[in-house]
mmCIF file with all atom_site columns, C-alpha atoms in Angstrom:
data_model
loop_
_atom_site.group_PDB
_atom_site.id
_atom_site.type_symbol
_atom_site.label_atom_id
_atom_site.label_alt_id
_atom_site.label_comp_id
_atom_site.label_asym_id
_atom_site.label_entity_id
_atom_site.label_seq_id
_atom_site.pdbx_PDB_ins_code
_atom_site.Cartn_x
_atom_site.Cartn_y
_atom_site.Cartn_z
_atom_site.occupancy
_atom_site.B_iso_or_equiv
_atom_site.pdbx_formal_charge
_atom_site.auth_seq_id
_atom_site.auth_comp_id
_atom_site.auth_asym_id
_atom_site.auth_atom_id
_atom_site.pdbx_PDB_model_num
ATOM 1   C CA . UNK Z 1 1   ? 0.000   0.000  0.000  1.00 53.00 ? 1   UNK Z CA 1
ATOM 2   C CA . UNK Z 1 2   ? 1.333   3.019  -1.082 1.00 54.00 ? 2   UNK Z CA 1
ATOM 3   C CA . UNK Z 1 3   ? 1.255   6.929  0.705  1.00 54.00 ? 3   UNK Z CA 1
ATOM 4   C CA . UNK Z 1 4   ? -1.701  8.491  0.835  1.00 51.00 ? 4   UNK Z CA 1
ATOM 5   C CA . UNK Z 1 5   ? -2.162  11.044 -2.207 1.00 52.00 ? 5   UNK Z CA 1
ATOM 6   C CA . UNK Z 1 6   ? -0.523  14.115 -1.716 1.00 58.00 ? 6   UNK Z CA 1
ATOM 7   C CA . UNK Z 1 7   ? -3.618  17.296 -1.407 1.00 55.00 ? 7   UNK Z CA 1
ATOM 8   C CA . UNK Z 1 8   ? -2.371  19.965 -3.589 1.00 60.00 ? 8   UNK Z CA 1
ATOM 9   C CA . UNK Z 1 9   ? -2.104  23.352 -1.683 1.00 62.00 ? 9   UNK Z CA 1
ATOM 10  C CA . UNK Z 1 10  ? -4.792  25.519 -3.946 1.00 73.00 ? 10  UNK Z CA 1
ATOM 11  C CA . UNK Z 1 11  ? -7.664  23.654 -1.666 1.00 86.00 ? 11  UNK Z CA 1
ATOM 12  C CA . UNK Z 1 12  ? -5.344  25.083 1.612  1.00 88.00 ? 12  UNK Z CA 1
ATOM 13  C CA . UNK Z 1 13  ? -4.936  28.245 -0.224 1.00 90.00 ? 13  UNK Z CA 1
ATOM 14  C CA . UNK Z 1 14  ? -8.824  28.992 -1.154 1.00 92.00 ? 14  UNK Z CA 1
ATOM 15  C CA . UNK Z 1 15  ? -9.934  27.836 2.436  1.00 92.00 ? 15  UNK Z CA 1
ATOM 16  C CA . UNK Z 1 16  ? -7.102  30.593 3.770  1.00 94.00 ? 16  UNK Z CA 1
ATOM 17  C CA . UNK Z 1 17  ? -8.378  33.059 1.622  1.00 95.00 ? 17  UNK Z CA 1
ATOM 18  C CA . UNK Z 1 18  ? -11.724 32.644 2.795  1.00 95.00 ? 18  UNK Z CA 1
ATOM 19  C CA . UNK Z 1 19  ? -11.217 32.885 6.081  1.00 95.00 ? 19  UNK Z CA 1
ATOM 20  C CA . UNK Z 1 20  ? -9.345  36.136 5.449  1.00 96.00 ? 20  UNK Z CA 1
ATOM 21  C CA . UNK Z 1 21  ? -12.272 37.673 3.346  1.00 97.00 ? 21  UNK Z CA 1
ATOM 22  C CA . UNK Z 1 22  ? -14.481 36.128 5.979  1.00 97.00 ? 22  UNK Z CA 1
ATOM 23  C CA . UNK Z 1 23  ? -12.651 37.979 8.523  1.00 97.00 ? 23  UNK Z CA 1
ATOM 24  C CA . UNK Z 1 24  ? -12.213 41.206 6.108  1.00 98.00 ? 24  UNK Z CA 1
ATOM 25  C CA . UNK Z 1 25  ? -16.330 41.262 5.125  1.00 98.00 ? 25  UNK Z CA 1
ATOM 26  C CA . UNK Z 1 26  ? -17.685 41.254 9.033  1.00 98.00 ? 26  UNK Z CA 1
ATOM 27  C CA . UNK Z 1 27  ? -14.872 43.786 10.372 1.00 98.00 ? 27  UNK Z CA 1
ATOM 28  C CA . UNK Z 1 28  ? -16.132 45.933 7.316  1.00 98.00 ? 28  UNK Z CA 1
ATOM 29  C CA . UNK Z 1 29  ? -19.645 45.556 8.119  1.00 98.00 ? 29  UNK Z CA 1
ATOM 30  C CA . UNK Z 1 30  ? -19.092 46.289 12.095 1.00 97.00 ? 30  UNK Z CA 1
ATOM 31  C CA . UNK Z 1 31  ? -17.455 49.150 10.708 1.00 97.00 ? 31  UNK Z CA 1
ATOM 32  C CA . UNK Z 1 32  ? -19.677 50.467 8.557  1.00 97.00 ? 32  UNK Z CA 1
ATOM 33  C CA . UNK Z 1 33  ? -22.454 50.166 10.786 1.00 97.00 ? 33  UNK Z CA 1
ATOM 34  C CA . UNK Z 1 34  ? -20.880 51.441 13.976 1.00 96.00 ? 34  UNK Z CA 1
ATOM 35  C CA . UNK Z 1 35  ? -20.178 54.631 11.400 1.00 96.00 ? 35  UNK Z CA 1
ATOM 36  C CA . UNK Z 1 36  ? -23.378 55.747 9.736  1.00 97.00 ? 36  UNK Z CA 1
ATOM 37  C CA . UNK Z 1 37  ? -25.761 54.135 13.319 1.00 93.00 ? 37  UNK Z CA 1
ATOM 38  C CA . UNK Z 1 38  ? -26.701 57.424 15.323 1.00 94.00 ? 38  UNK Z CA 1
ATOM 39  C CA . UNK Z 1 39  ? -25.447 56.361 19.023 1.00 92.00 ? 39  UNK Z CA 1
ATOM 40  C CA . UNK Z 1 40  ? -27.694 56.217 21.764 1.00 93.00 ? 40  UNK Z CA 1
ATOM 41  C CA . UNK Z 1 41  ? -25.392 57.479 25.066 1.00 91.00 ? 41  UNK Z CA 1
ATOM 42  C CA . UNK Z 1 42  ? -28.390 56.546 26.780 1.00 90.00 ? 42  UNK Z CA 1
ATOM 43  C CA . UNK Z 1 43  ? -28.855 52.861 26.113 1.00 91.00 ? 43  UNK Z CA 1
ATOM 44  C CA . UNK Z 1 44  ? -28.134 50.606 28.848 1.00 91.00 ? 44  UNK Z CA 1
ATOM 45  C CA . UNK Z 1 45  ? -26.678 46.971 29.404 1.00 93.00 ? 45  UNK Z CA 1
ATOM 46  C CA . UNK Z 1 46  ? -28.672 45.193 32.088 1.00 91.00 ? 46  UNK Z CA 1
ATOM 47  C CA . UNK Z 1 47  ? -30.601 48.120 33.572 1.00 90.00 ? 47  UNK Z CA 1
ATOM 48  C CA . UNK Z 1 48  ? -27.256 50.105 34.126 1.00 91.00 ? 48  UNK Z CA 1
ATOM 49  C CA . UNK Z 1 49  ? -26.536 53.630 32.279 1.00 90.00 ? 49  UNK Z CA 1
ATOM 50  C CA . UNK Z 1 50  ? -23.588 55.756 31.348 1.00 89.00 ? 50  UNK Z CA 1
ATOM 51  C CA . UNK Z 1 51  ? -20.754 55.518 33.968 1.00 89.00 ? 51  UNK Z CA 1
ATOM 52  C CA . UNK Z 1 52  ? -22.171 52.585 35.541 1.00 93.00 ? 52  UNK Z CA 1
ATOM 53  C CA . UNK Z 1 53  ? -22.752 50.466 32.189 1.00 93.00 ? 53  UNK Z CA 1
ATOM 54  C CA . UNK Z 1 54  ? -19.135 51.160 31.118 1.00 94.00 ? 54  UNK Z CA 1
ATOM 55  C CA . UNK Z 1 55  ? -17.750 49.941 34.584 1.00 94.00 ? 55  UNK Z CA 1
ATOM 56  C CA . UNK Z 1 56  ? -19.770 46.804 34.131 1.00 96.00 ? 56  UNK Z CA 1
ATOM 57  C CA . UNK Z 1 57  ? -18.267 46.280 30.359 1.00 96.00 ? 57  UNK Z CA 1
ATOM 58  C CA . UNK Z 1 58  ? -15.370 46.992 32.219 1.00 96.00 ? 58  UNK Z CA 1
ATOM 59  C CA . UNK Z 1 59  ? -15.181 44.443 35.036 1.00 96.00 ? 59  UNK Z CA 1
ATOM 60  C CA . UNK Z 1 60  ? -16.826 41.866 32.396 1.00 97.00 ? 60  UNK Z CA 1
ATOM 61  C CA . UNK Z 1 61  ? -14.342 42.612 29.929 1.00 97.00 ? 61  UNK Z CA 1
ATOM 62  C CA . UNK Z 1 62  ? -11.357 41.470 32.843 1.00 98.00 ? 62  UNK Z CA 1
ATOM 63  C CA . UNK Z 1 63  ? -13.523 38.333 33.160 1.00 97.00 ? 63  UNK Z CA 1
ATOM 64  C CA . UNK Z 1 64  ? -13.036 38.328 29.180 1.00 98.00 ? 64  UNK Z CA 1
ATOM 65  C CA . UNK Z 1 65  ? -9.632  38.634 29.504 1.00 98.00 ? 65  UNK Z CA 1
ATOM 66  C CA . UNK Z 1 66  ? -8.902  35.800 31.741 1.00 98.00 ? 66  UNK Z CA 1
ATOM 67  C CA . UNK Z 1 67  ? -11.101 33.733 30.372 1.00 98.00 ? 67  UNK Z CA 1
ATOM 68  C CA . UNK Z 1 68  ? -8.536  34.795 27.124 1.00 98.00 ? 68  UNK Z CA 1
ATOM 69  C CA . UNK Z 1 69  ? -5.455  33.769 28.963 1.00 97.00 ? 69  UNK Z CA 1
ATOM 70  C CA . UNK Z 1 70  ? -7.653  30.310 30.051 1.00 97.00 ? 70  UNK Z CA 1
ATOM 71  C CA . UNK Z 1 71  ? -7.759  29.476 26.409 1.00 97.00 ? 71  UNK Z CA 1
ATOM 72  C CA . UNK Z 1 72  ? -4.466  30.235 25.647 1.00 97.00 ? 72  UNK Z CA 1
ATOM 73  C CA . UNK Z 1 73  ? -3.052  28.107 28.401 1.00 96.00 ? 73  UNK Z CA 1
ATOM 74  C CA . UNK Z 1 74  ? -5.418  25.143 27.145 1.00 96.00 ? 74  UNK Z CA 1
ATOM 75  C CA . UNK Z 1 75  ? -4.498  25.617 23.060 1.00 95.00 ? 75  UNK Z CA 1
ATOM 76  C CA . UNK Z 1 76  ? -0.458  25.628 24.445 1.00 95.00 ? 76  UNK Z CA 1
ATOM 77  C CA . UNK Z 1 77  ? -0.849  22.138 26.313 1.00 95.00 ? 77  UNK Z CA 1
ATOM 78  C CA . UNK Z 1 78  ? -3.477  20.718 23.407 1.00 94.00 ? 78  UNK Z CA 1
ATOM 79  C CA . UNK Z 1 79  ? -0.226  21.894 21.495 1.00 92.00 ? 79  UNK Z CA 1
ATOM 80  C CA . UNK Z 1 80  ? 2.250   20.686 23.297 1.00 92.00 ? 80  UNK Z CA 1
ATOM 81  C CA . UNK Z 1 81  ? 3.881   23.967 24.155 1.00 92.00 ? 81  UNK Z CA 1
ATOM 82  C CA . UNK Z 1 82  ? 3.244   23.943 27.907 1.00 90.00 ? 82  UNK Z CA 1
ATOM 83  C CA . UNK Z 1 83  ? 6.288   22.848 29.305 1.00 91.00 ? 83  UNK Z CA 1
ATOM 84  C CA . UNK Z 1 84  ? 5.889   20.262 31.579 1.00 90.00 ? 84  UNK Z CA 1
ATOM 85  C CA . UNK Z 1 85  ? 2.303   19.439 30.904 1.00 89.00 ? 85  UNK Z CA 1
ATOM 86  C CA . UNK Z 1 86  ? 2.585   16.205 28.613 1.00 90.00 ? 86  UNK Z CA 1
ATOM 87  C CA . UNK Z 1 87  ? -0.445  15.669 26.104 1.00 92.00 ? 87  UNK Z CA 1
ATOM 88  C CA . UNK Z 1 88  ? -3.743  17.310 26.423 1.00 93.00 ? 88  UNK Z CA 1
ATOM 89  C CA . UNK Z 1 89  ? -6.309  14.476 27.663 1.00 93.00 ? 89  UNK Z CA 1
ATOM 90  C CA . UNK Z 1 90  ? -9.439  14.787 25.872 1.00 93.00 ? 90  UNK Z CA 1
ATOM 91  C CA . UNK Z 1 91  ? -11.293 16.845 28.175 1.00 95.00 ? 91  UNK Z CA 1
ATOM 92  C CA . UNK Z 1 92  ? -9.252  19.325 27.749 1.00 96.00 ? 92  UNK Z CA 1
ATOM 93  C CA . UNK Z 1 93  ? -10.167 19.819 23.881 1.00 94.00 ? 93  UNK Z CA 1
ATOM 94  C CA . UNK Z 1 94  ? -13.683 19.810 25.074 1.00 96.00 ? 94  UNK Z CA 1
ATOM 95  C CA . UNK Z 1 95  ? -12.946 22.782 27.624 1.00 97.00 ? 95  UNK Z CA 1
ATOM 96  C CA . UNK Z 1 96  ? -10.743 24.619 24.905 1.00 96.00 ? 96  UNK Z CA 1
ATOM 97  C CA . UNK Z 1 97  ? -14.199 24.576 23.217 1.00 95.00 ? 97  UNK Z CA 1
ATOM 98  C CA . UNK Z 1 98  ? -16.514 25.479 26.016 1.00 97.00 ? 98  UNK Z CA 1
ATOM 99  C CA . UNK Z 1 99  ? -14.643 27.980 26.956 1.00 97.00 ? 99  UNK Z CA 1
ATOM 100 C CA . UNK Z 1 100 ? -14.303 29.244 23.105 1.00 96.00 ? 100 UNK Z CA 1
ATOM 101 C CA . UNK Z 1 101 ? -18.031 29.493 23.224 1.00 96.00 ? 101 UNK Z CA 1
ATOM 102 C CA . UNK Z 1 102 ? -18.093 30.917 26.373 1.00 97.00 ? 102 UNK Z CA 1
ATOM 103 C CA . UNK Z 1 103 ? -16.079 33.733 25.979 1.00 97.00 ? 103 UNK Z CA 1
ATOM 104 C CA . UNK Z 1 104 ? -18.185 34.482 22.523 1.00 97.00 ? 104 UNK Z CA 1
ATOM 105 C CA . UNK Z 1 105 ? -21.148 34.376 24.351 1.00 97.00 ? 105 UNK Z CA 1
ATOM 106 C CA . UNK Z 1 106 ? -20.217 36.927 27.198 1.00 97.00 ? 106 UNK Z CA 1
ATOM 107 C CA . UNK Z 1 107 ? -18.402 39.423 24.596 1.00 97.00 ? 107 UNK Z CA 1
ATOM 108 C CA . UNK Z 1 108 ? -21.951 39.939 22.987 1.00 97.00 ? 108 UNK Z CA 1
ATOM 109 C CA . UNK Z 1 109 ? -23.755 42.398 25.545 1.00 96.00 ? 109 UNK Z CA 1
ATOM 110 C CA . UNK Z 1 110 ? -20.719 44.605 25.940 1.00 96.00 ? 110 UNK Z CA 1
ATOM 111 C CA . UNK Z 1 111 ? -20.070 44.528 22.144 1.00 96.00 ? 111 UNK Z CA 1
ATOM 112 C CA . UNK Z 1 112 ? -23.768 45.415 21.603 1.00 96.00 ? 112 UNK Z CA 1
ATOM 113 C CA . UNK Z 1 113 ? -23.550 48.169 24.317 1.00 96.00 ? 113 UNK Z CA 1
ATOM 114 C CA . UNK Z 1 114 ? -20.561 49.770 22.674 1.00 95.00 ? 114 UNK Z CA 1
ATOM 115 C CA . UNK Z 1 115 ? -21.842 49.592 18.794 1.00 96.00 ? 115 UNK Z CA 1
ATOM 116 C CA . UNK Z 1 116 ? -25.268 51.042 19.893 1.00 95.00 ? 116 UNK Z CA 1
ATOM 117 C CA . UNK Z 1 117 ? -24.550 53.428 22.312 1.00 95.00 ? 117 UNK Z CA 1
ATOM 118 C CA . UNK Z 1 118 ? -20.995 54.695 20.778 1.00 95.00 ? 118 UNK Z CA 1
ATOM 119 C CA . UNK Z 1 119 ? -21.277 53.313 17.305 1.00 95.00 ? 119 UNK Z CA 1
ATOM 120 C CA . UNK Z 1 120 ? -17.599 53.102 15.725 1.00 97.00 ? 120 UNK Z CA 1
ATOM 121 C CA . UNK Z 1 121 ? -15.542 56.684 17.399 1.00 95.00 ? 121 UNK Z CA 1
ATOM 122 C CA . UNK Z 1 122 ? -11.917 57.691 15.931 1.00 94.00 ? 122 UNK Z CA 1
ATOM 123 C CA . UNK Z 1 123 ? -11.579 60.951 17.945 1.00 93.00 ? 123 UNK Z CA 1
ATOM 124 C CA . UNK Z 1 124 ? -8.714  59.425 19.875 1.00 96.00 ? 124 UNK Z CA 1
ATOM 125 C CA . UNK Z 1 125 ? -5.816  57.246 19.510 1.00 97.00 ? 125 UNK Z CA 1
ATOM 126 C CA . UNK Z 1 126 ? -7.719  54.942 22.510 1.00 96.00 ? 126 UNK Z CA 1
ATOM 127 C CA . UNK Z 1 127 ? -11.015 54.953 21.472 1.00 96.00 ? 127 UNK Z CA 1
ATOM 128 C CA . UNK Z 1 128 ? -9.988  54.053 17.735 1.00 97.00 ? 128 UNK Z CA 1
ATOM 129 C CA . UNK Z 1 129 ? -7.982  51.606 18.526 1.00 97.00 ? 129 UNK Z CA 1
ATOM 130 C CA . UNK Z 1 130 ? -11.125 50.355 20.850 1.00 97.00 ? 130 UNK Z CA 1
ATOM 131 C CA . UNK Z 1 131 ? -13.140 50.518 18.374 1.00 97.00 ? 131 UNK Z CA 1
ATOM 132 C CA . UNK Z 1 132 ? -11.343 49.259 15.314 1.00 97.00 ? 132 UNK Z CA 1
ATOM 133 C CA . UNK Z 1 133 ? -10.024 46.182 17.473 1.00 98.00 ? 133 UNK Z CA 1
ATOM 134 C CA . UNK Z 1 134 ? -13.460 45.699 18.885 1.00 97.00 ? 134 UNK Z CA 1
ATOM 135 C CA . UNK Z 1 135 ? -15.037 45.282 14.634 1.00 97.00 ? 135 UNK Z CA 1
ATOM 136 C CA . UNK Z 1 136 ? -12.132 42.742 13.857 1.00 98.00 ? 136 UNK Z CA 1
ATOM 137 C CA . UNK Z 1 137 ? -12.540 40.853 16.754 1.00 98.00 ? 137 UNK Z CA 1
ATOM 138 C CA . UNK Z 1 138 ? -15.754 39.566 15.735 1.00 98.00 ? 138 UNK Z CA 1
ATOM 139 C CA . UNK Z 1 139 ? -14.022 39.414 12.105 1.00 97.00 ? 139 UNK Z CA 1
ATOM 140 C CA . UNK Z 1 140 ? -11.277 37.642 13.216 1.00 97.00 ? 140 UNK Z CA 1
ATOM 141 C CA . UNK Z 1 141 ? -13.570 35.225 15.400 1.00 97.00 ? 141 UNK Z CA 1
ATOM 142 C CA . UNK Z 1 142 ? -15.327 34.567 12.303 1.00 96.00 ? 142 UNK Z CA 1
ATOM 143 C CA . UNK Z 1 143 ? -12.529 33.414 10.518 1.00 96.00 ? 143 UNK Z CA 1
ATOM 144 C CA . UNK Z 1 144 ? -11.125 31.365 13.391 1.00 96.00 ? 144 UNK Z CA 1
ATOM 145 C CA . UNK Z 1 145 ? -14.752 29.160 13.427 1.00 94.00 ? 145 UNK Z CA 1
ATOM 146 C CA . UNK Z 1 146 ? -14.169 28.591 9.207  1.00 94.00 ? 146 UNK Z CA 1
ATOM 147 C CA . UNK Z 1 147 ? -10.617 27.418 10.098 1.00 95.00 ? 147 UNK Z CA 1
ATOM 148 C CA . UNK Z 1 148 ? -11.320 25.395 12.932 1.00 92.00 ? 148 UNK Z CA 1
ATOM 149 C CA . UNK Z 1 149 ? -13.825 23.416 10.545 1.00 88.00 ? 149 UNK Z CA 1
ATOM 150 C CA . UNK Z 1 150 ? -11.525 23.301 7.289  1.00 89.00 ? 150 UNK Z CA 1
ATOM 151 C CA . UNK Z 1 151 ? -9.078  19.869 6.885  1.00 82.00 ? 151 UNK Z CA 1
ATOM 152 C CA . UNK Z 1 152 ? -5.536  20.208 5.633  1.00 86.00 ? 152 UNK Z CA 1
ATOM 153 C CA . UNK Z 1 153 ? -4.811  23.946 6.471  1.00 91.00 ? 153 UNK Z CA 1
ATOM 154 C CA . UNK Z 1 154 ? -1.001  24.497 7.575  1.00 93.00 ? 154 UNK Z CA 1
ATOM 155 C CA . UNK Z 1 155 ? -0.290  24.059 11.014 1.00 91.00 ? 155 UNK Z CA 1
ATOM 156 C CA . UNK Z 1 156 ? -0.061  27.157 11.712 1.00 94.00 ? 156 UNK Z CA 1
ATOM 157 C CA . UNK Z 1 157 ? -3.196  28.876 10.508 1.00 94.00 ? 157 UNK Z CA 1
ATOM 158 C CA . UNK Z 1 158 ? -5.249  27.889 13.550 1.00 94.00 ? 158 UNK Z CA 1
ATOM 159 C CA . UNK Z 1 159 ? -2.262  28.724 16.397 1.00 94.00 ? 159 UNK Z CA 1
ATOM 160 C CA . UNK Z 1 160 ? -2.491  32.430 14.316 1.00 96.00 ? 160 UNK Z CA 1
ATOM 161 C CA . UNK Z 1 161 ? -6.195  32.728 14.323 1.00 95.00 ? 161 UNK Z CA 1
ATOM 162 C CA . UNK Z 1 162 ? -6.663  31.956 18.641 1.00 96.00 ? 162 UNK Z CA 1
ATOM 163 C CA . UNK Z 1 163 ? -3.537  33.679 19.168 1.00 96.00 ? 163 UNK Z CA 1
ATOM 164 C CA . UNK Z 1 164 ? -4.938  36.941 16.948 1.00 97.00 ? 164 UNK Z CA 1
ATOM 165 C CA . UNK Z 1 165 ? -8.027  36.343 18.851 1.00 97.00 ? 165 UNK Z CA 1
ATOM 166 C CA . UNK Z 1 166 ? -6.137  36.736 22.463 1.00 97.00 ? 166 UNK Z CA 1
ATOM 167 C CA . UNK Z 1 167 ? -4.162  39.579 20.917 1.00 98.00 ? 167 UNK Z CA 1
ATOM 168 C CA . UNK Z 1 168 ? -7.131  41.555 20.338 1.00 98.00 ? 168 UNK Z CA 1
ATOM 169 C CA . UNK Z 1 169 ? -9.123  40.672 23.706 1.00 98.00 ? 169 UNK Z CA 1
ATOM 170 C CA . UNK Z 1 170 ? -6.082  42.293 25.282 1.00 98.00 ? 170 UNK Z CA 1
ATOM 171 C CA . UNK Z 1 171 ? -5.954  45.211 23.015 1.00 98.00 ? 171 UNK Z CA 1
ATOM 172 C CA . UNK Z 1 172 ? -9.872  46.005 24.012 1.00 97.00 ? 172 UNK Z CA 1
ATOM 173 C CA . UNK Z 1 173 ? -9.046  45.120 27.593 1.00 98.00 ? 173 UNK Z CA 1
ATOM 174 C CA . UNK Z 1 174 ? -6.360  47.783 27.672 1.00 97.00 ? 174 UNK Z CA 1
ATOM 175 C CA . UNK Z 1 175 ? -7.868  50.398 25.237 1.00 97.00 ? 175 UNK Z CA 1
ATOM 176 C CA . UNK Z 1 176 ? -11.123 50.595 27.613 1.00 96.00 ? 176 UNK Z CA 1
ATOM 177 C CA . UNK Z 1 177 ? -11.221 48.113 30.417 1.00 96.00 ? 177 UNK Z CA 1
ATOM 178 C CA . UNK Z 1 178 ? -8.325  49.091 32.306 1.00 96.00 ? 178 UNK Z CA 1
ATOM 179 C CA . UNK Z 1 179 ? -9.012  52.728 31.361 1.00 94.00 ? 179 UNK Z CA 1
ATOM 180 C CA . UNK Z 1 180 ? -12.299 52.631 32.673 1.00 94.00 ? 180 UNK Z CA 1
ATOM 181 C CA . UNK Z 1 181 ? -11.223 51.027 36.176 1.00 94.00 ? 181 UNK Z CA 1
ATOM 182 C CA . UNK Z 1 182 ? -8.324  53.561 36.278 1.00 95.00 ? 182 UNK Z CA 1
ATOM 183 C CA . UNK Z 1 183 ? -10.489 56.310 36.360 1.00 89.00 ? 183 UNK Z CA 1
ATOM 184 C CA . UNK Z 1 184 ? -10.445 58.450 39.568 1.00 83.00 ? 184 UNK Z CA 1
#
């Protein structure tokens, strides 16, 4: 029995390219529509207003970011790149993925707070940076799912998407979390 046929890399190549467009066509559409939506400063995010809304994104947004650092431990020792750790056991795939949904799941109400009642801002270096991270997050996370579900990729497409994806939770963390609980 011979090797098994050799998959030629245009299949990897279209699937990458997907994922990028995928990731290109929902940060321009977060964009877009944080842009032209009229914010509503008023809005809330579970019965709590202006100051008191953005502390709440805040301290859910350090929850966010540990839960960021949770996953990254997990996808280093399903890797093999946490030293001393050995092989992943099975569980620990299925948390990697819990906690993948998890931390989608619990982005949602602050990401919703800050698209409806800010919209997309660029009248500081922060709150652009917020707000431009914030759009390819979701972008980003979309093209992670497509290349978590796509067979023969390069090994290290998916390593790039999570770690992109921690990247940016810690941008947003710093850019308005940590500003936020800073605040005198």
């Amino acid at each position: 029995m011979g090797a098994p046929p050799k998959m030629s890399p245009r299949p990897a190549r279209l699937r990458l390219a997907t994922a990028a467009g995928l990731a290109l066509a929902v940060t321009a559409a977060l964009y877009a529509f944080g842009r032209i939506h009229t914010p509503d400063y008023a809005s809330s995010l579970f019965g709590r207003r202006g100051n008191d809304a953005n502390l709440l994104k805040a301290q859910v947004g350090t929850a966010l970011l540990g839960l960021a650092f949770y996953q990254l431990i997990l996808a280093l020792w399903i890797y093999q790149r946490l030293p001393g750790a050995g092989a992943a056991p099975r569980p620990i795939h299925l948390a990697h993925r819990i906690g993948g949904a998890v931390l989608f799941v619990v982005s949602l109400p602050i990401a919703y707070h800050c698209i409806t009642a800010y919209g997309v801002q660029t009248d500081s270096a922060r709150v652009a940076l917020h707000s431009l991270a914030g759009c390819f997050f979701y972008g980003a996370f979309a093209a992670k799912v497509l290349i978590v579900r796509s067979r023969h990729l390069p090994g290290w497409a998916l390593p790039l998407a999570g770690g992109t994806l921690v990247t940016l939770i810690a941008i947003l963390w710093s850019a308005a979390a940590l500003w936020q609980l800073t605040q005198p």
